[in-house]
Structure formats: structure tokens, C-alpha cells
Coordinates of C-alpha atoms in Angstrom, one line a residue:
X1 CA 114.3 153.3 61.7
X2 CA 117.3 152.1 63.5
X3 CA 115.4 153.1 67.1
X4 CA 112.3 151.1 65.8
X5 CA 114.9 147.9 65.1
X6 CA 116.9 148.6 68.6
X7 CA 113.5 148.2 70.3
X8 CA 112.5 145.1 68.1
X9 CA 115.7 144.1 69.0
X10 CA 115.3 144.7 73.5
X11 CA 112.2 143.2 73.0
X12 CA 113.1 139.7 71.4
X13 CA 116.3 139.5 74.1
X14 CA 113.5 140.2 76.6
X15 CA 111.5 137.3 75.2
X16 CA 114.6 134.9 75.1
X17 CA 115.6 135.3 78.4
X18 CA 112.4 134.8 79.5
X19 CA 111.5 132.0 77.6
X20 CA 115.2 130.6 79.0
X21 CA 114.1 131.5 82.8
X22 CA 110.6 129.4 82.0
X23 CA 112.7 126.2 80.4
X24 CA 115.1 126.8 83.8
X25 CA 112.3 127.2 86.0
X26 CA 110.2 123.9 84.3
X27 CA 113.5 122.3 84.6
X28 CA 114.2 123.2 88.0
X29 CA 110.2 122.2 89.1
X30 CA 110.5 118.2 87.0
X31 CA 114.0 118.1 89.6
X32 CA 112.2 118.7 92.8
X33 CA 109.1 117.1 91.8
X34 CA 111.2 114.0 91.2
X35 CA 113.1 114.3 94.2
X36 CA 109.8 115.2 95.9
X37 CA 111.3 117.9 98.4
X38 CA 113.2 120.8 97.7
X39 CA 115.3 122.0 100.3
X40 CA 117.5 125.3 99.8
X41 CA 119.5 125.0 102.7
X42 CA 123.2 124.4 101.9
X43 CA 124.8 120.9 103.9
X44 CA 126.7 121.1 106.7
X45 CA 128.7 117.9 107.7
X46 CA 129.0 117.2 111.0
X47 CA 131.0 114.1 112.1
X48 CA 128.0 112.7 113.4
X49 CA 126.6 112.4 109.4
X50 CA 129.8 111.1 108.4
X51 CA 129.3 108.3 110.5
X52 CA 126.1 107.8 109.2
X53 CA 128.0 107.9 105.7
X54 CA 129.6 104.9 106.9
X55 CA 127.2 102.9 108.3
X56 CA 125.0 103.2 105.4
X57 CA 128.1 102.0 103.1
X58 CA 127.9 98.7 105.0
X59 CA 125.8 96.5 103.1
X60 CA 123.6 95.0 105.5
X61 CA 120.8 93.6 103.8
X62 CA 118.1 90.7 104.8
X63 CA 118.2 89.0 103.2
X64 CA 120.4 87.0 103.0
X65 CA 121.3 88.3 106.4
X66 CA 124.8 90.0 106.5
X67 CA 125.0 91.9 109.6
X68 CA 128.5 91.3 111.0
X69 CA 130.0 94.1 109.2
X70 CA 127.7 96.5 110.5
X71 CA 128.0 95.0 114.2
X72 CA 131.9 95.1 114.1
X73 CA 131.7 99.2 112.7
X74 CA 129.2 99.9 116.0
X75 CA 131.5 98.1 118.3
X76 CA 134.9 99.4 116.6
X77 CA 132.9 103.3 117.6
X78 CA 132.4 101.8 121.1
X79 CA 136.0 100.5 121.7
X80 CA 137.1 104.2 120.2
X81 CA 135.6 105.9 122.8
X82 CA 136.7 103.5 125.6
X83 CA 133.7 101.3 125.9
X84 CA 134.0 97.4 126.1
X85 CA 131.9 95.9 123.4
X86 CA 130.7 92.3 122.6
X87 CA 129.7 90.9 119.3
X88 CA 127.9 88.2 119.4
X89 CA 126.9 85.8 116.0
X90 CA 123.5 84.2 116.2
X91 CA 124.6 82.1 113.8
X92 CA 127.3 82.6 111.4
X93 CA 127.4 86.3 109.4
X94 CA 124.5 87.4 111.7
X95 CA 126.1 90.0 114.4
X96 CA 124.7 91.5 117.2
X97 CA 126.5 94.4 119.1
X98 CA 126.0 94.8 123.1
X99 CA 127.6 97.1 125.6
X100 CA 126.8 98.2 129.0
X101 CA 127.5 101.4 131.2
X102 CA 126.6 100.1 134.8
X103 CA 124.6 102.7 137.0
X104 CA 124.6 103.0 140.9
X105 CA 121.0 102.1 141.3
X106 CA 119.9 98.4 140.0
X107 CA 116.5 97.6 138.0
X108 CA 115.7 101.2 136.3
X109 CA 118.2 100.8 133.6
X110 CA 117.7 101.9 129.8
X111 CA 118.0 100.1 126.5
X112 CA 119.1 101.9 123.4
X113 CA 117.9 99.1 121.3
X114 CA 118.2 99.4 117.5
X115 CA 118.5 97.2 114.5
X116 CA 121.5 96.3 112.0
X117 CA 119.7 95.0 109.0
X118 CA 118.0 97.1 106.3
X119 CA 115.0 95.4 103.7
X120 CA 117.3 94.8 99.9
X121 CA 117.7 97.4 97.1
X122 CA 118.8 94.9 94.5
X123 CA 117.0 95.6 91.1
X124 CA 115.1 98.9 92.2
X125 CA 115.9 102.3 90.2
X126 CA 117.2 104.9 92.6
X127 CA 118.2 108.5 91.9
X128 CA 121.3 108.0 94.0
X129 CA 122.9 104.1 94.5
X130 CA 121.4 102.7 97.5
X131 CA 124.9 101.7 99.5
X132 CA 126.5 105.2 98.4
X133 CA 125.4 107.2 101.3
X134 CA 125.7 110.2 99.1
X135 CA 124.8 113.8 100.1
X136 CA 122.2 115.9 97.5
X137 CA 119.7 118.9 98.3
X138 CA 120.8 118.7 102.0
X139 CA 119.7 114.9 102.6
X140 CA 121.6 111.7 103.2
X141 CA 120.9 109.2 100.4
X142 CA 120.7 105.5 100.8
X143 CA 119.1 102.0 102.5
X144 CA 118.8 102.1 106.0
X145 CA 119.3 106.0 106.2
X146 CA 115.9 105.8 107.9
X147 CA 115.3 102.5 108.7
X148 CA 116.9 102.0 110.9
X149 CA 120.7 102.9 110.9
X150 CA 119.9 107.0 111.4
X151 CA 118.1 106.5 114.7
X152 CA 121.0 104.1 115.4
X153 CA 123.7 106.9 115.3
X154 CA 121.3 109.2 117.6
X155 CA 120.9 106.6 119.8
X156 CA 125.2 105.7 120.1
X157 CA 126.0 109.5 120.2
X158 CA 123.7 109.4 123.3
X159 CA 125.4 106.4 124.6
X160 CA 128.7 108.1 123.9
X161 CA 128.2 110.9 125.7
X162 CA 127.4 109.1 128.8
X163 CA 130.7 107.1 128.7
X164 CA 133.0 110.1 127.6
X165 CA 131.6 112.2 130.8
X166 CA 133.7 110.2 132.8
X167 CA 130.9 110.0 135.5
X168 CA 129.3 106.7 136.5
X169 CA 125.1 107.1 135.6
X170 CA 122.7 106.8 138.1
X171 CA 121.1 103.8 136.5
X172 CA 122.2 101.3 133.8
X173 CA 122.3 102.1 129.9
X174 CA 122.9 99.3 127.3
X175 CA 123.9 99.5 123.7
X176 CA 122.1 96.9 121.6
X177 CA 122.4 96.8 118.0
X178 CA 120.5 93.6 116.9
X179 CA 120.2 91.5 113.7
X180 CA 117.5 90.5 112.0
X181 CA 114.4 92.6 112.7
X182 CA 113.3 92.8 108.8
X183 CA 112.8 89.0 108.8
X184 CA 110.7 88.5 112.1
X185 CA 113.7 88.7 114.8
X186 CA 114.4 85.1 115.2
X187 CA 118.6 85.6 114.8
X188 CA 118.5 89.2 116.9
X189 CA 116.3 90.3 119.9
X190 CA 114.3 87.1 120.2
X191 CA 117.4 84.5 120.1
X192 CA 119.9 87.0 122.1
X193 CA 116.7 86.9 125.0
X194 CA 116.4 82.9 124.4
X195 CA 120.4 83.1 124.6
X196 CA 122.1 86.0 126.2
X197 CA 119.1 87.2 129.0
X198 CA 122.2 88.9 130.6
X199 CA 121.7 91.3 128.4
X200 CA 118.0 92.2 129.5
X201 CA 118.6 91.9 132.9
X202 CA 118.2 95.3 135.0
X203 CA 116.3 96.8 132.2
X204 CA 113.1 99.1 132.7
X205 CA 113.1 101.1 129.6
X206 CA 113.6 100.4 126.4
X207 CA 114.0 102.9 123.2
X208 CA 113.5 102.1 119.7
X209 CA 112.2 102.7 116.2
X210 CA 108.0 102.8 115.7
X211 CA 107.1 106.5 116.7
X212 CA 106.1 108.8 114.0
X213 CA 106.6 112.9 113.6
X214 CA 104.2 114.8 111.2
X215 CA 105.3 117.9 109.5
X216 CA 103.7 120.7 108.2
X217 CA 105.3 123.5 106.2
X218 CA 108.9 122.3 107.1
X219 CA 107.3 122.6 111.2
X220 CA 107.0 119.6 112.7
X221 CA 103.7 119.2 114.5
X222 CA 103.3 115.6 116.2
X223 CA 105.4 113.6 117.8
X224 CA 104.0 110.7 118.2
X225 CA 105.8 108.2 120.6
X226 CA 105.0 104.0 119.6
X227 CA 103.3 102.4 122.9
X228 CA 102.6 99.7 120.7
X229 CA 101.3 97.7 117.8
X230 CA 99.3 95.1 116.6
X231 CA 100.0 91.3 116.8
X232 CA 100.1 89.0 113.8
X233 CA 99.9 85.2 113.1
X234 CA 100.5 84.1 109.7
X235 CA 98.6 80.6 108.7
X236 CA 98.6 78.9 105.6
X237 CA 95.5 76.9 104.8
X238 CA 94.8 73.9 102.2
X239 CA 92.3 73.3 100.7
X240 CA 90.8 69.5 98.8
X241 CA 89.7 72.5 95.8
X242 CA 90.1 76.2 94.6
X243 CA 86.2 76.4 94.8
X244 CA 85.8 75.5 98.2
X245 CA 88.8 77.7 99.5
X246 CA 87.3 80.7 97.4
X247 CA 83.9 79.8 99.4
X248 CA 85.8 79.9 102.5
X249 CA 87.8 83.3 101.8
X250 CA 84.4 84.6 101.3
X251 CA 82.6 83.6 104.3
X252 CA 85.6 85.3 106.1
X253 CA 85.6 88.5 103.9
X254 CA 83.5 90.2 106.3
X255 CA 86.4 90.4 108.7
X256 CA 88.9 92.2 106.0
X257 CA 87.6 95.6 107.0
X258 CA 84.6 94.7 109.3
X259 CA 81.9 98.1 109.2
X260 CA 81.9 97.9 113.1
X261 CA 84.9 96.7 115.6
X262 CA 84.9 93.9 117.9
X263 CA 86.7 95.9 120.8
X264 CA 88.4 99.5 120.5
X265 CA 91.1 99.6 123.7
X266 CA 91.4 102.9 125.4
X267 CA 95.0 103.5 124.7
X268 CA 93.3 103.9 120.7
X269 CA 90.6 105.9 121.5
X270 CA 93.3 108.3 123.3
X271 CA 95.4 107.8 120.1
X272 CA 92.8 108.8 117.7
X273 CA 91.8 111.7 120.1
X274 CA 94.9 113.1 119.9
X275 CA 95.9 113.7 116.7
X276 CA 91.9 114.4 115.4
X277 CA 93.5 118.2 115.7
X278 CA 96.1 117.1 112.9
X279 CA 93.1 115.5 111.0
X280 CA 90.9 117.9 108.7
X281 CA 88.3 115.8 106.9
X282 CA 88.6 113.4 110.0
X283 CA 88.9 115.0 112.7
X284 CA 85.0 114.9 113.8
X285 CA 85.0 111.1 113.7
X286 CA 88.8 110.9 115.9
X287 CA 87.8 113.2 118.6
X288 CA 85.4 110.4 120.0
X289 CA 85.7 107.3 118.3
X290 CA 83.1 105.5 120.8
X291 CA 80.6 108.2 119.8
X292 CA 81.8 107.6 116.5
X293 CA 80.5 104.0 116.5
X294 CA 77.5 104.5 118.8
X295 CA 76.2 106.6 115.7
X296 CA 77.2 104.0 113.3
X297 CA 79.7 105.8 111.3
X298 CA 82.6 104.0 112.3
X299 CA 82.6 102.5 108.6
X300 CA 83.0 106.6 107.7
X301 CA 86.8 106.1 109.2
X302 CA 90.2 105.8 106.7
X303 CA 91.0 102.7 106.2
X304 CA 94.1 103.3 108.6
X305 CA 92.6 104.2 111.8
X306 CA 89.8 101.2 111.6
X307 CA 92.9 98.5 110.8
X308 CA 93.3 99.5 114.7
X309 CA 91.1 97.1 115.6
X310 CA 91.1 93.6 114.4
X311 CA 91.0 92.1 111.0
X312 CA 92.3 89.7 108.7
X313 CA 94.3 89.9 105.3
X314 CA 94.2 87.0 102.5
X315 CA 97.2 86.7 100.6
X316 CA 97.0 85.6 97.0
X317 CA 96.5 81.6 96.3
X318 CA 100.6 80.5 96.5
X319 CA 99.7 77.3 94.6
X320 CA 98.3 74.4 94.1
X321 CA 98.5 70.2 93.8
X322 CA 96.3 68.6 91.1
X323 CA 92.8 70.4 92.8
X324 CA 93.6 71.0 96.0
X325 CA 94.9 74.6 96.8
X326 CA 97.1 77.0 99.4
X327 CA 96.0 80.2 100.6
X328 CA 98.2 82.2 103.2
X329 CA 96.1 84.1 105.8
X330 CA 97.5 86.5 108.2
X331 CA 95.5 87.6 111.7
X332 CA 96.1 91.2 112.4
X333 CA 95.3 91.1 116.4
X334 CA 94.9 93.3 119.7
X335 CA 97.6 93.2 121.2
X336 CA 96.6 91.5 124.5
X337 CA 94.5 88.9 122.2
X338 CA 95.4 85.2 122.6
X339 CA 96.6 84.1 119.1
X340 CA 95.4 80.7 119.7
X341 CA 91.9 81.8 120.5
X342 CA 92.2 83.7 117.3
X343 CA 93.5 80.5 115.5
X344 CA 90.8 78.6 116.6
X345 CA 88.2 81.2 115.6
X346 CA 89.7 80.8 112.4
X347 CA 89.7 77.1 112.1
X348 CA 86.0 77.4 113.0
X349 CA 85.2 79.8 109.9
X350 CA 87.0 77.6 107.3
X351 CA 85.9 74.1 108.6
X352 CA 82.6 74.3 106.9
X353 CA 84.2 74.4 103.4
X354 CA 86.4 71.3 104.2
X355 CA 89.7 74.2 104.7
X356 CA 92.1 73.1 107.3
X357 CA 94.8 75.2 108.7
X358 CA 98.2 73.5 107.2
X359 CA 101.0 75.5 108.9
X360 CA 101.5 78.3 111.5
X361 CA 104.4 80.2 109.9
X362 CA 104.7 82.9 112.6
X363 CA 102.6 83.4 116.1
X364 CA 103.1 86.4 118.3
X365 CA 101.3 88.0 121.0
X366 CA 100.3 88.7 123.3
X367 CA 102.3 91.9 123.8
X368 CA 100.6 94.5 125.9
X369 CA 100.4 98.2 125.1
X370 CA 103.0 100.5 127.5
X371 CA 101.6 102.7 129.5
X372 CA 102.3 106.4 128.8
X373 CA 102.1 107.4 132.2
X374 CA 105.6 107.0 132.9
X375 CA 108.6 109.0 134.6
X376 CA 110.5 108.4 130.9
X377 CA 107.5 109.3 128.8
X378 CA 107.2 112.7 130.7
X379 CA 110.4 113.3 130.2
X380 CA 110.7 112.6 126.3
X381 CA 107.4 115.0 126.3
X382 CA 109.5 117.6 128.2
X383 CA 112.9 117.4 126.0
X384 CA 110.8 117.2 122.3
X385 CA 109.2 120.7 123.1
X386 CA 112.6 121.8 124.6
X387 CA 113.7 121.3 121.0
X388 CA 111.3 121.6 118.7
X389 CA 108.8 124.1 120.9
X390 CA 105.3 124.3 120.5
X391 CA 104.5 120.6 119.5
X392 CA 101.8 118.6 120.5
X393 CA 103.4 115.3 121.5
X394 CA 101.1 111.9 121.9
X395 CA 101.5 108.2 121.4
X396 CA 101.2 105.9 118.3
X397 CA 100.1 102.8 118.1
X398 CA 101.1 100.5 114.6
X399 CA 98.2 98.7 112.6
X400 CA 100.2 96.9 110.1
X401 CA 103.5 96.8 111.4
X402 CA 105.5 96.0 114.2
X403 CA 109.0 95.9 116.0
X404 CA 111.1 93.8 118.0
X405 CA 109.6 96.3 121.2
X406 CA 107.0 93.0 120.7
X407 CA 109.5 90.9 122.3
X408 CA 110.4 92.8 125.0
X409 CA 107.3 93.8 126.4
X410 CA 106.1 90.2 127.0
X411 CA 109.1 90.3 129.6
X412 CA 107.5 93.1 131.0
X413 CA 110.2 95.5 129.4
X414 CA 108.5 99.2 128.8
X415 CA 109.0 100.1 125.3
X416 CA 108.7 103.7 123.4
X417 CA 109.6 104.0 119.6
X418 CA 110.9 107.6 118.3
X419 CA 111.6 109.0 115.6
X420 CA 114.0 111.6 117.3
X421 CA 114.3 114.0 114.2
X422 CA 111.1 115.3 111.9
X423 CA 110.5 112.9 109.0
X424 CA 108.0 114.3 106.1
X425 CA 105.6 112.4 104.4
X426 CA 107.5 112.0 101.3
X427 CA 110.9 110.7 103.2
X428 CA 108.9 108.4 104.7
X429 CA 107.8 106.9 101.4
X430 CA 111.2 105.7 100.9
X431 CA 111.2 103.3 103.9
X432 CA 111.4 99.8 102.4
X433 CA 110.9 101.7 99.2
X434 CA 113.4 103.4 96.8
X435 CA 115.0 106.9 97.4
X436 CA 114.9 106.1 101.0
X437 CA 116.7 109.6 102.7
X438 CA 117.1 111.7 106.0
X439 CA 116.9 115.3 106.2
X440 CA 120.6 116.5 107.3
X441 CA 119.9 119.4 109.6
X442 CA 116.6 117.3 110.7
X443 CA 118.9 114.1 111.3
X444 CA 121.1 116.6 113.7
X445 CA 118.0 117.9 115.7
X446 CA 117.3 114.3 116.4
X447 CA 121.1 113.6 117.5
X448 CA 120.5 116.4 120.0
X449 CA 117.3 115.4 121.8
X450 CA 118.7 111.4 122.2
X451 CA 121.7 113.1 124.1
X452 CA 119.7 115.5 126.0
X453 CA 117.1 112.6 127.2
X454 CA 119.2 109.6 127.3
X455 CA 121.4 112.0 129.8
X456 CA 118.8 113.1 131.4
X457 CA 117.0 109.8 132.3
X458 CA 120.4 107.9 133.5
X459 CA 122.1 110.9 135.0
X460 CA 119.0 112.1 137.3
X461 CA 118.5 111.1 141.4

């Protein structure tokens, strides 16, 4: 009897603990679920994340527009390390942060160019607080931690490294930490090259944010370097009555996601070619998107790859005045597209209806594509696979977004945007969004290829 009981007994501890390790293990699964990523690996601090801690502390957001703080922590890490820095205000509260190193040879130099500002956090529910910066399953927590204030460490360690070496580079490289980029530019890159072209001057190559890098089981497997992006105008249009704007948005809804493009440029078609291999359920329709259309199946393609061509996006009505009503309009173009051929094909589809175009809220463009046949883009292809290893690197090119490369380029300035350090697809979901986070050891990785390229590039005869 008492054997029978003593098994009874092992038997219901057996069942507890296992009904304990299933409420753990449920537990445990809701945690990373939330969190999105699990990552086992323990966090190792390096003083390079510690600044990072910092710089995301620095409340930089825009708007309002508060990024003097954040240019006077840049330039206090410049004047550490011996480097003569400038601040410049755009206007007041908005800093910019410049520094040079000045090469031996004249018109090949490099621009680190990054931005200060980070979109708000105000009234959105994160697991960690957005200004914190804190550290939790191995990853940085907090606003700007990708966009853009990570890349912005990789790129001043690089710079750093340069000026602690003692040795005068071959060819120029310029610090430029800019204000401004989240509301269109107008106080950073596009006032300090109205303002400041001294900046600018000497400048070949530029570096910035706008490149992707896709992961796969914790592997990264693109890079993807930005040679580009779209260009947008924003219009607002009135009106004399809701009916007749409603007529006119649909006489234009053909143009939202057109079946067929007007024009595919061959920098997309080598774009879509290249990461088809990436692409399961796509990938017959990206290996030759010109066959692709010739067949008629362009309309077959994510919604993504055909906003590579050109289209047009209604906002909602934004009000009205007894009957007449407002509708904003934005032109997603080509980049090498006029925008005022594009404004008056526009005007053209809405005159019928009695709509006018009312304002021009924002006009850029033309901004050509860079070429990827380059001495730098080789050489960021060479020193990604000498860090990551077998990767297929490529270019990107934005549909719905863009940069302040846009400016720079129309001066004839060749930009690439990178993303030095892998960024999976859930991080990247917190970009303008809440939980934004870097990967620690992936954050490090991207440290070291900056360094190892940026060195490379201005140290090489």
C-alpha cells in the first residue's frame, strides 16, 4: 500500500513540475512573442554602446526640432579626441555638427553624413521608455537607436579612428551630423548647402542612412546599398464642391497603382534582379521584370516593387469651406522626372472637374540615381563579405521614402546609404514606430566595417 501511494505520490510531483515547466515555457513564449526576437546571447558593453546610451538619452525630437543638445554631445566626442568641431544653428535650437580631416589629394574626399533628429515618442506605449536607452535580451532600447543615431556612432568611430592615427589621409573626410531630416531638411543639409557650401566643397562621396540588410535565421543575406529613391511633390488642391473633387480623385485613381508602368529605369530592373534570389513566391516575376511586363503580369507584382515606378497617393479630404473642399495629393516620381512636368500633368487631369492646384507644399527632384560602378561601391562590396562572408551584396533603391542623399546628388555628390550592421524584419518595424531597437553584437559588427572602409577609402594611393 504504501509503494502504491509513493508512486501516486512521484507521479503527481511529475505532473506538477511539468505542468510548472508548460506555465514557464507559455510564459517565456507571450515574452518573446511580445518582444518579437529572442536573443540568448548575454550583452557585452563596449564603450562604443555606451555612447550610443548617450546619444539616445538626448532628446532630440522633430518636432519641435531640438537638436542642439545632440550637436554639442557629437562635437564634445570630436574635441575629446583632438578634432576641431563647429556647431552651427540654422536657426535657434536647431544644431548642426561639422568637422573636417583634410587629405593630401583635393576633390575625392568623403562625407560621413548623418542626421540628429529622431520622428516623437510622445503618447506611444513602449516596453522600455523611449529616451532611456536601456539594455534587455541583448538589444539597445529607445528613439533613434536605428534611425538614425546607431549608424551615427559607426560612422564617428570611423572618423575617429582616422584622426587618432595621427597620419594625414590621402583624401578629405568630413563629419556632418545634420538637423532636421524628419521634417523635409529645410534647417539641416538643404540650408547648411544654401548657407555653409564650404562644407561640401571637395566632396566625391557621400555615406548615409537608406540601404537595407535582410536576415535569415540570425544570417544576414543582402546587403543592399541605397543608390537612390524616389522624388515627391506634395500639392494640395481645392475644389468649388466635394462631388466634383471626388470626380476628380477618381479620374486619377488609375495612377494609384497603375496595372502597367510608364517607364522602369535600368538601375530597377538590376534592383529587382538581384534580390529575386531572396524572393520565393516572387522571384519568377524579379528575375526579368521587362519580360515580366511584355507578358502582362506586371500587375502580378507586390505592391512594393511596382510603387518603383510612378504613382500618386490621395490623402484624405483635410477640410472644407461652406462647399468647396481640400484634398492633399502627393506625386511619387522617377527620380530624373521634372516635377513641374509632373505638376502640370496633374493640373491637366483635375481641370475637367473645375479642381485647381492651391499650394505646392514641397517640390524635389530631380535627383539622379548613383551609379554603382564606382571605386567606393567596390570597395563597400569587398569589406561587407570581409565581415559578414558569403553575402550577396546589391543596391536598393526607396519607393516611398527618401533622404537628404536627395540634396546632395543634385550637386553631383555620389551618395550610398548603409545600414552597416544586420537589421531583422521585426527591428525594423520599430523605425518611426514603437519598440524601436538595435541588436548589440549586430550594432558592433556594423562599428567594425565603417572603420575598416572609411579607412580604407581615405587612407589608399
Amino acid at each position: 500500500m504504501n509503494r502504491r501511494w509513493s508512486v501516486i505520490a512521484v507521479i503527481a510531483a511529475v505532473g506538477v513540475a511539468a505542468v510548472a515547466l508548460i506555465l514557464l515555457y507559455n510564459r517565456r513564449t507571450e515574452r518573446d512573442l511580445r518582444s518579437h526576437l529572442y536573443i540568448p546571447k548575454p550583452a557585452h558593453i563596449t564603450p562604443e554602446i555606451e555612447l550610443l546610451q548617450q546619444y539616445v538619452r538626448i532628446d532630440t525630437s522633430n518636432p519641435p526640432g531640438r537638436e542642439l543638445a545632440g550637436a554639442r554631445f557629437l562635437a564634445g566626442l570630436l574635441e575629446k579626441n583632438g578634432v576641431h568641431a563647429e556647431v552651427i544653428e540654422s536657426a535657434p535650437g536647431r544644431g548642426n555638427v561639422y568637422a573636417r580631416l583634410h587629405g593630401r589629394r583635393s576633390g575625392e574626399g568623403l562625407l560621413l553624413l548623418n542626421h540628429i533628429d529622431v520622428v516623437p515618442a510622445a503618447g506611444e506605449v513602449w516596453m522600455h521608455p523611449p529616451f532611456a536607452a536601456s539594455i534587455a535580451l541583448n538589444q539597445l532600447w529607445g528613439r533613434g537607436s536605428l534611425d538614425m543615431k546607431s549608424i551615427g556612432i559607426c560612422e564617428m568611430e570611423a572618423f575617429l579612428d582616422v584622426a587618432r592615427s595621427g597620419r594625414q589621409p590621402e583624401r578629405d573626410l568630413v563629419f556632418l551630423g545634420v538637423a532636421d531630416e524628419e521634417g523635409g531638411g529645410t534647417m539641416g543639409t538643404k540650408w547648411l548647402l544654401e548657407h555653409r557650401p564650404d562644407i561640401f566643397a571637395g566632396v566625391r562621396y557621400a555615406l548615409n542612412e537608406g540601404g537595407i540588410t535582410e536576415t535569415r535565421a540570425e544570417r544576414l543575406d543582402y546587403f543592399g546599398i541605397e543608390i537612390g529613391t524616389k522624388m515627391s511633390v506634395r500639392t494640395r488642391l481645392r475644389a468649388p464642391s466635394r462631388e466634383q473633387m471626388q470626380q476628380a480623385r477618381m479620374a486619377v485613381e488609375p495612377w494609384f497603382g497603375p496595372p502597367d508602368p510608364d517607364r522602369i529605369l535600368p538601375e530597377v530592373r538590376m534592383f529587382l534582379h538581384q534580390i529575386a534570389a531572396q524572393r520565393v513566391e516572387q522571384k519568377p516575376l524579379l528575375l526579368d521584370v521587362s519580360a515580366t511586363v511584355a507578358a502582362g503580369k506586371f500587375w502580378l507584382l507586390s505592391r512594393g516593387y511596382k510603387e518603383l515606378t510612378q504613382n500618386v497617393v490621395w490623402a484624405g479630404g483635410v477640410g472644407s469651406d461652406g462647399r468647396s473642399a481640400i484634398m492633399d495629393v502627393n506625386l511619387y516620381n522617377l527620380p530624373d522626372e521634372d516635377p513641374d512636368t509632373r505638376v502640370a500633368w496633374l493640373r491637366s487631369a483635375v481641370a475637367p472637374y473645375g479642381v485647381v492646384i492651391d499650394q505646392i507644399l514641397e517640390k524635389n527632384g530631380p535627383a539622379p540615381l548613383s551609379s554603382p560602378q564606382t571605386p567606393l561601391f567596390e570597395l563597400i562590396a569587398r569589406n561587407v563579405k570581409r565581415e559578414y562572408g558569403t553575402v550577396s551584396v546589391g543596391i536598393e533603391i526607396l519607393a516611398a521614402s527618401s533622404n537628404d542623399s536627395r540634396f546632395l546628388r543634385k550637386r553631383g555628390i555620389t551618395c550610398y546609404g548603409l545600414w552597416p550592421f544586420p537589421v531583422d524584419y521585426y527591428q525594423s518595424q520599430g523605425i518611426h514606430g514603437v519598440n524601436e531597437r538595435v541588436r548589440l553584437d549586430w550594432f558592433m559588427q556594423g562599428v567594425s566595417l565603417m572603420r575598416a572602409l572609411v579607412q580604407e577609402y581615405v587612407s589608399s594611393t
